[in-house]
mmCIF file of N, CA and C in Angstrom:
data_model
loop_
_atom_site.group_PDB
_atom_site.id
_atom_site.type_symbol
_atom_site.label_atom_id
_atom_site.label_comp_id
_atom_site.label_asym_id
_atom_site.label_seq_id
_atom_site.Cartn_x
_atom_site.Cartn_y
_atom_site.Cartn_z
ATOM 1 N N ASN A 14 -13.470 11.710 -34.536
ATOM 2 C CA ASN A 14 -12.131 11.762 -33.861
ATOM 3 C C ASN A 14 -12.302 10.749 -32.588
ATOM 4 N N LYS A 15 -11.782 9.583 -32.824
ATOM 5 C CA LYS A 15 -12.094 8.512 -31.774
ATOM 6 C C LYS A 15 -11.208 8.753 -30.611
ATOM 7 N N ILE A 16 -11.864 8.637 -29.382
ATOM 8 C CA ILE A 16 -11.106 8.478 -28.181
ATOM 9 C C ILE A 16 -10.311 7.182 -27.938
ATOM 10 N N LYS A 17 -9.004 7.446 -27.749
ATOM 11 C CA LYS A 17 -8.310 6.092 -27.578
ATOM 12 C C LYS A 17 -7.818 5.788 -26.259
ATOM 13 N N SER A 18 -8.054 6.646 -25.306
ATOM 14 C CA SER A 18 -7.782 6.281 -24.016
ATOM 15 C C SER A 18 -8.753 6.734 -22.875
ATOM 16 N N CYS A 19 -8.766 6.369 -21.739
ATOM 17 C CA CYS A 19 -9.709 6.657 -20.610
ATOM 18 C C CYS A 19 -9.703 8.200 -20.388
ATOM 19 N N GLU A 20 -10.533 8.739 -20.229
ATOM 20 C CA GLU A 20 -10.734 10.286 -19.885
ATOM 21 C C GLU A 20 -10.509 10.432 -18.365
ATOM 22 N N SER A 21 -10.329 9.256 -17.597
ATOM 23 C CA SER A 21 -10.172 9.391 -16.051
ATOM 24 C C SER A 21 -8.708 9.042 -15.862
ATOM 25 N N CYS A 22 -8.330 7.949 -16.146
ATOM 26 C CA CYS A 22 -7.161 7.450 -15.972
ATOM 27 C C CYS A 22 -5.997 7.517 -17.001
ATOM 28 N N LEU A 23 -6.383 7.882 -18.293
ATOM 29 C CA LEU A 23 -5.475 7.874 -19.497
ATOM 30 C C LEU A 23 -5.102 6.366 -19.791
ATOM 31 N N MET A 24 -5.626 5.207 -19.364
ATOM 32 C CA MET A 24 -5.233 3.896 -19.805
ATOM 33 C C MET A 24 -5.896 3.660 -21.346
ATOM 34 N N PRO A 25 -4.759 3.302 -22.103
ATOM 35 C CA PRO A 25 -5.273 2.956 -23.529
ATOM 36 C C PRO A 25 -6.308 1.926 -23.573
ATOM 37 N N PHE A 26 -7.327 2.264 -24.295
ATOM 38 C CA PHE A 26 -8.594 1.206 -24.440
ATOM 39 C C PHE A 26 -7.967 -0.195 -24.756
ATOM 40 N N LYS A 27 -7.090 -0.116 -25.639
ATOM 41 C CA LYS A 27 -6.469 -1.232 -26.451
ATOM 42 C C LYS A 27 -5.899 -2.361 -25.145
ATOM 43 N N MET A 28 -5.747 -1.874 -23.864
ATOM 44 C CA MET A 28 -5.337 -2.445 -22.660
ATOM 45 C C MET A 28 -6.605 -2.878 -21.772
ATOM 46 N N ASP A 29 -7.646 -2.248 -21.913
ATOM 47 C CA ASP A 29 -8.798 -2.708 -21.226
ATOM 48 C C ASP A 29 -9.483 -4.119 -21.479
ATOM 49 N N PRO A 30 -9.432 -4.874 -20.391
ATOM 50 C CA PRO A 30 -9.886 -6.332 -20.458
ATOM 51 C C PRO A 30 -11.218 -6.469 -21.183
ATOM 52 N N LEU A 31 -12.081 -5.284 -21.173
ATOM 53 C CA LEU A 31 -13.517 -5.415 -21.804
ATOM 54 C C LEU A 31 -13.383 -4.789 -23.238
ATOM 55 N N GLY A 32 -12.257 -4.102 -23.695
ATOM 56 C CA GLY A 32 -12.008 -3.542 -24.985
ATOM 57 C C GLY A 32 -13.237 -2.708 -25.300
ATOM 58 N N ASP A 33 -13.908 -2.716 -26.433
ATOM 59 C CA ASP A 33 -14.993 -2.070 -26.922
ATOM 60 C C ASP A 33 -16.169 -2.388 -26.346
ATOM 61 N N LYS A 34 -16.339 -3.385 -25.352
ATOM 62 C CA LYS A 34 -17.522 -3.770 -24.912
ATOM 63 C C LYS A 34 -17.707 -3.109 -23.584
ATOM 64 N N ARG A 35 -16.918 -2.050 -23.005
ATOM 65 C CA ARG A 35 -16.953 -1.355 -21.938
ATOM 66 C C ARG A 35 -18.045 -0.692 -22.071
ATOM 67 N N GLU A 36 -18.722 -0.258 -20.860
ATOM 68 C CA GLU A 36 -20.029 0.560 -20.625
ATOM 69 C C GLU A 36 -20.141 2.119 -21.201
ATOM 70 N N ASN A 37 -19.048 2.714 -21.217
ATOM 71 C CA ASN A 37 -18.947 4.136 -21.660
ATOM 72 C C ASN A 37 -17.748 4.254 -22.617
ATOM 73 N N PRO A 38 -18.209 5.126 -23.689
ATOM 74 C CA PRO A 38 -16.858 5.226 -24.778
ATOM 75 C C PRO A 38 -15.801 6.139 -24.182
ATOM 76 N N HIS A 39 -16.031 6.903 -23.148
ATOM 77 C CA HIS A 39 -15.101 7.759 -22.655
ATOM 78 C C HIS A 39 -14.052 7.277 -21.470
ATOM 79 N N TYR A 40 -14.587 6.204 -20.853
ATOM 80 C CA TYR A 40 -14.016 5.607 -19.680
ATOM 81 C C TYR A 40 -13.643 4.207 -19.744
ATOM 82 N N CYS A 41 -12.631 3.696 -19.275
ATOM 83 C CA CYS A 41 -12.251 2.333 -19.246
ATOM 84 C C CYS A 41 -13.236 1.482 -18.289
ATOM 85 N N SER A 42 -12.891 0.410 -18.332
ATOM 86 C CA SER A 42 -14.055 -0.712 -17.503
ATOM 87 C C SER A 42 -13.586 -0.370 -15.893
ATOM 88 N N TYR A 43 -12.379 -0.085 -15.567
ATOM 89 C CA TYR A 43 -11.994 0.115 -14.221
ATOM 90 C C TYR A 43 -12.626 1.440 -13.657
ATOM 91 N N CYS A 44 -12.582 2.542 -14.416
ATOM 92 C CA CYS A 44 -13.164 3.577 -13.910
ATOM 93 C C CYS A 44 -14.624 3.891 -13.917
ATOM 94 N N PHE A 45 -15.312 3.081 -14.719
ATOM 95 C CA PHE A 45 -16.710 3.224 -14.974
ATOM 96 C C PHE A 45 -17.337 2.069 -14.975
ATOM 97 N N LYS A 46 -18.299 1.903 -13.885
ATOM 98 C CA LYS A 46 -19.008 0.666 -13.759
ATOM 99 C C LYS A 46 -20.397 1.079 -13.178
ATOM 100 N N GLU A 47 -21.365 0.064 -13.646
ATOM 101 C CA GLU A 47 -22.742 0.188 -13.222
ATOM 102 C C GLU A 47 -23.405 1.815 -13.301
ATOM 103 N N GLY A 48 -23.094 2.205 -14.462
ATOM 104 C CA GLY A 48 -23.570 3.533 -14.802
ATOM 105 C C GLY A 48 -22.958 4.749 -14.267
ATOM 106 N N LYS A 49 -21.849 4.684 -13.522
ATOM 107 C CA LYS A 49 -21.238 5.842 -12.936
ATOM 108 C C LYS A 49 -19.743 5.610 -12.678
ATOM 109 N N LEU A 50 -18.906 6.813 -12.511
ATOM 110 C CA LEU A 50 -17.421 6.758 -12.369
ATOM 111 C C LEU A 50 -17.504 6.041 -10.950
ATOM 112 N N CYS A 51 -16.297 5.139 -10.743
ATOM 113 C CA CYS A 51 -16.096 4.493 -9.548
ATOM 114 C C CYS A 51 -15.715 5.137 -8.591
ATOM 115 N N TYR A 52 -14.515 5.920 -8.783
ATOM 116 C CA TYR A 52 -13.805 6.923 -7.791
ATOM 117 C C TYR A 52 -14.394 8.147 -7.688
ATOM 118 N N GLN A 53 -14.722 8.623 -6.615
ATOM 119 C CA GLN A 53 -15.329 10.076 -6.519
ATOM 120 C C GLN A 53 -14.533 10.895 -5.584
ATOM 121 N N GLY A 54 -13.328 10.365 -5.184
ATOM 122 C CA GLY A 54 -12.444 11.257 -4.353
ATOM 123 C C GLY A 54 -11.617 12.330 -4.982
ATOM 124 N N ASN A 55 -10.342 12.813 -4.571
ATOM 125 C CA ASN A 55 -9.530 13.889 -5.241
ATOM 126 C C ASN A 55 -8.567 13.259 -6.042
ATOM 127 N N LEU A 56 -7.892 14.126 -6.758
ATOM 128 C CA LEU A 56 -6.906 13.607 -7.966
ATOM 129 C C LEU A 56 -5.829 12.792 -7.175
ATOM 130 N N ARG A 57 -4.994 13.549 -6.182
ATOM 131 C CA ARG A 57 -4.104 12.748 -5.364
ATOM 132 C C ARG A 57 -4.318 11.312 -4.904
ATOM 133 N N ASP A 58 -5.439 10.950 -4.300
ATOM 134 C CA ASP A 58 -5.621 9.932 -3.928
ATOM 135 C C ASP A 58 -5.717 8.716 -5.025
ATOM 136 N N PHE A 59 -6.663 9.387 -6.049
ATOM 137 C CA PHE A 59 -6.800 8.487 -7.365
ATOM 138 C C PHE A 59 -5.547 7.938 -7.850
ATOM 139 N N GLN A 60 -4.477 9.082 -8.198
ATOM 140 C CA GLN A 60 -3.253 8.828 -8.663
ATOM 141 C C GLN A 60 -2.587 7.761 -7.581
ATOM 142 N N LYS A 61 -2.726 7.814 -6.296
ATOM 143 C CA LYS A 61 -2.054 6.674 -5.377
ATOM 144 C C LYS A 61 -2.676 5.369 -5.887
ATOM 145 N N ILE A 62 -4.226 5.239 -5.893
ATOM 146 C CA ILE A 62 -4.722 4.160 -6.159
ATOM 147 C C ILE A 62 -4.348 3.589 -7.429
ATOM 148 N N CYS A 63 -4.128 4.292 -8.536
ATOM 149 C CA CYS A 63 -3.723 3.876 -9.764
ATOM 150 C C CYS A 63 -2.378 3.276 -9.890
ATOM 151 N N TYR A 64 -1.315 4.023 -9.127
ATOM 152 C CA TYR A 64 0.108 3.560 -8.985
ATOM 153 C C TYR A 64 0.084 2.172 -8.350
ATOM 154 N N GLU A 65 -0.647 2.091 -7.382
ATOM 155 C CA GLU A 65 -0.682 0.662 -6.566
ATOM 156 C C GLU A 65 -1.307 -0.433 -7.525
ATOM 157 N N GLN A 66 -2.369 -0.085 -8.274
ATOM 158 C CA GLN A 66 -2.964 -1.071 -9.300
ATOM 159 C C GLN A 66 -1.819 -1.508 -10.408
ATOM 160 N N MET A 67 -1.167 -0.272 -10.846
ATOM 161 C CA MET A 67 -0.001 -0.628 -11.851
ATOM 162 C C MET A 67 0.936 -1.539 -11.157
ATOM 163 N N ARG A 68 1.465 -1.287 -10.300
ATOM 164 C CA ARG A 68 2.515 -2.021 -9.513
ATOM 165 C C ARG A 68 2.006 -3.518 -9.221
ATOM 166 N N ASN A 69 0.743 -3.570 -8.804
ATOM 167 C CA ASN A 69 0.161 -5.052 -8.586
ATOM 168 C C ASN A 69 0.135 -5.952 -9.983
ATOM 169 N N ASN A 70 0.042 -5.105 -11.036
ATOM 170 C CA ASN A 70 0.102 -5.767 -12.328
ATOM 171 C C ASN A 70 1.361 -5.697 -12.988
ATOM 172 N N GLY A 71 2.467 -5.559 -12.278
ATOM 173 C CA GLY A 71 3.789 -5.858 -12.647
ATOM 174 C C GLY A 71 4.310 -4.826 -13.400
ATOM 175 N N ILE A 72 4.001 -3.434 -13.546
ATOM 176 C CA ILE A 72 4.533 -2.405 -14.359
ATOM 177 C C ILE A 72 5.567 -1.949 -13.481
ATOM 178 N N ASN A 73 6.599 -1.598 -14.122
ATOM 179 C CA ASN A 73 7.912 -1.086 -13.593
ATOM 180 C C ASN A 73 7.683 0.020 -12.768
ATOM 181 N N PRO A 74 8.148 0.304 -11.516
ATOM 182 C CA PRO A 74 7.951 1.536 -10.569
ATOM 183 C C PRO A 74 8.076 2.948 -11.106
ATOM 184 N N PHE A 75 9.048 3.001 -12.153
ATOM 185 C CA PHE A 75 9.362 4.249 -12.661
ATOM 186 C C PHE A 75 8.300 4.443 -13.792
ATOM 187 N N LYS A 76 7.755 3.649 -14.525
ATOM 188 C CA LYS A 76 6.649 3.824 -15.427
ATOM 189 C C LYS A 76 5.284 4.050 -14.691
ATOM 190 N N ALA A 77 5.260 3.306 -13.582
ATOM 191 C CA ALA A 77 3.860 3.505 -12.858
ATOM 192 C C ALA A 77 3.973 4.872 -12.344
ATOM 193 N N ARG A 78 4.932 5.367 -11.691
ATOM 194 C CA ARG A 78 5.055 6.844 -11.344
ATOM 195 C C ARG A 78 4.741 7.677 -12.365
ATOM 196 N N PHE A 79 5.271 7.574 -13.495
ATOM 197 C CA PHE A 79 5.243 8.489 -14.781
ATOM 198 C C PHE A 79 3.735 8.533 -14.996
ATOM 199 N N PHE A 80 3.057 7.271 -15.371
ATOM 200 C CA PHE A 80 1.713 7.243 -15.707
ATOM 201 C C PHE A 80 0.874 7.908 -14.738
ATOM 202 N N SER A 81 1.028 7.619 -13.459
ATOM 203 C CA SER A 81 0.237 8.073 -12.370
ATOM 204 C C SER A 81 0.160 9.674 -12.428
ATOM 205 N N TRP A 82 1.589 10.159 -12.611
ATOM 206 C CA TRP A 82 1.676 11.582 -12.595
ATOM 207 C C TRP A 82 0.823 12.240 -13.698
ATOM 208 N N MET A 83 0.845 11.573 -14.954
ATOM 209 C CA MET A 83 0.228 11.950 -16.175
ATOM 210 C C MET A 83 -1.403 12.178 -15.928
ATOM 211 N N ILE A 84 -1.959 11.451 -15.071
ATOM 212 C CA ILE A 84 -3.345 11.455 -14.852
ATOM 213 C C ILE A 84 -3.868 12.796 -14.637
ATOM 214 N N ARG A 85 -3.069 13.679 -14.183
ATOM 215 C CA ARG A 85 -3.487 15.161 -13.885
ATOM 216 C C ARG A 85 -3.992 15.686 -15.216
ATOM 217 N N PHE A 86 -3.431 15.203 -16.443
ATOM 218 C CA PHE A 86 -3.795 16.042 -17.547
ATOM 219 C C PHE A 86 -5.068 15.245 -18.412
ATOM 220 N N ALA A 87 -5.659 14.276 -17.623
ATOM 221 C CA ALA A 87 -6.647 13.665 -18.448
ATOM 222 C C ALA A 87 -7.913 14.513 -18.119
ATOM 223 N N PRO A 88 -8.881 14.660 -19.206
ATOM 224 C CA PRO A 88 -10.046 15.699 -19.150
ATOM 225 C C PRO A 88 -10.788 15.513 -17.996
ATOM 226 N N ARG A 89 -10.883 14.240 -17.306
ATOM 227 C CA ARG A 89 -11.844 14.452 -15.859
ATOM 228 C C ARG A 89 -11.177 15.182 -14.864
ATOM 229 N N TRP A 90 -10.023 15.412 -15.017
ATOM 230 C CA TRP A 90 -8.995 16.099 -13.909
ATOM 231 C C TRP A 90 -8.677 17.516 -14.130
ATOM 232 N N LYS A 91 -8.694 17.765 -15.503
ATOM 233 C CA LYS A 91 -8.245 19.248 -15.770
ATOM 234 C C LYS A 91 -8.978 20.219 -15.159
ATOM 235 N N LYS A 92 -10.177 19.996 -14.728
ATOM 236 C CA LYS A 92 -10.901 21.069 -14.211
ATOM 237 C C LYS A 92 -10.444 21.471 -12.682
ATOM 238 N N SER A 93 -10.014 20.340 -11.967
ATOM 239 C CA SER A 93 -9.722 20.393 -10.561
ATOM 240 C C SER A 93 -8.238 20.820 -10.269
#
């Protein structure tokens, strides 16, 4: 059962600039670098950062808000 999206931000791996060459099979290249998860803070702040990044990448504000809201269901955040 192959993982199709990041377990931290839920971004589909097909949208990852590194594709299958990312460091960790569970996380995208934005969330996981140099052997560790990049963001160590809380869910709410992470959602804000992701929203800003999506907006900077030209994603429509309604989609960006929805995708940011969905992050709470990612395996990494389900425990918190």
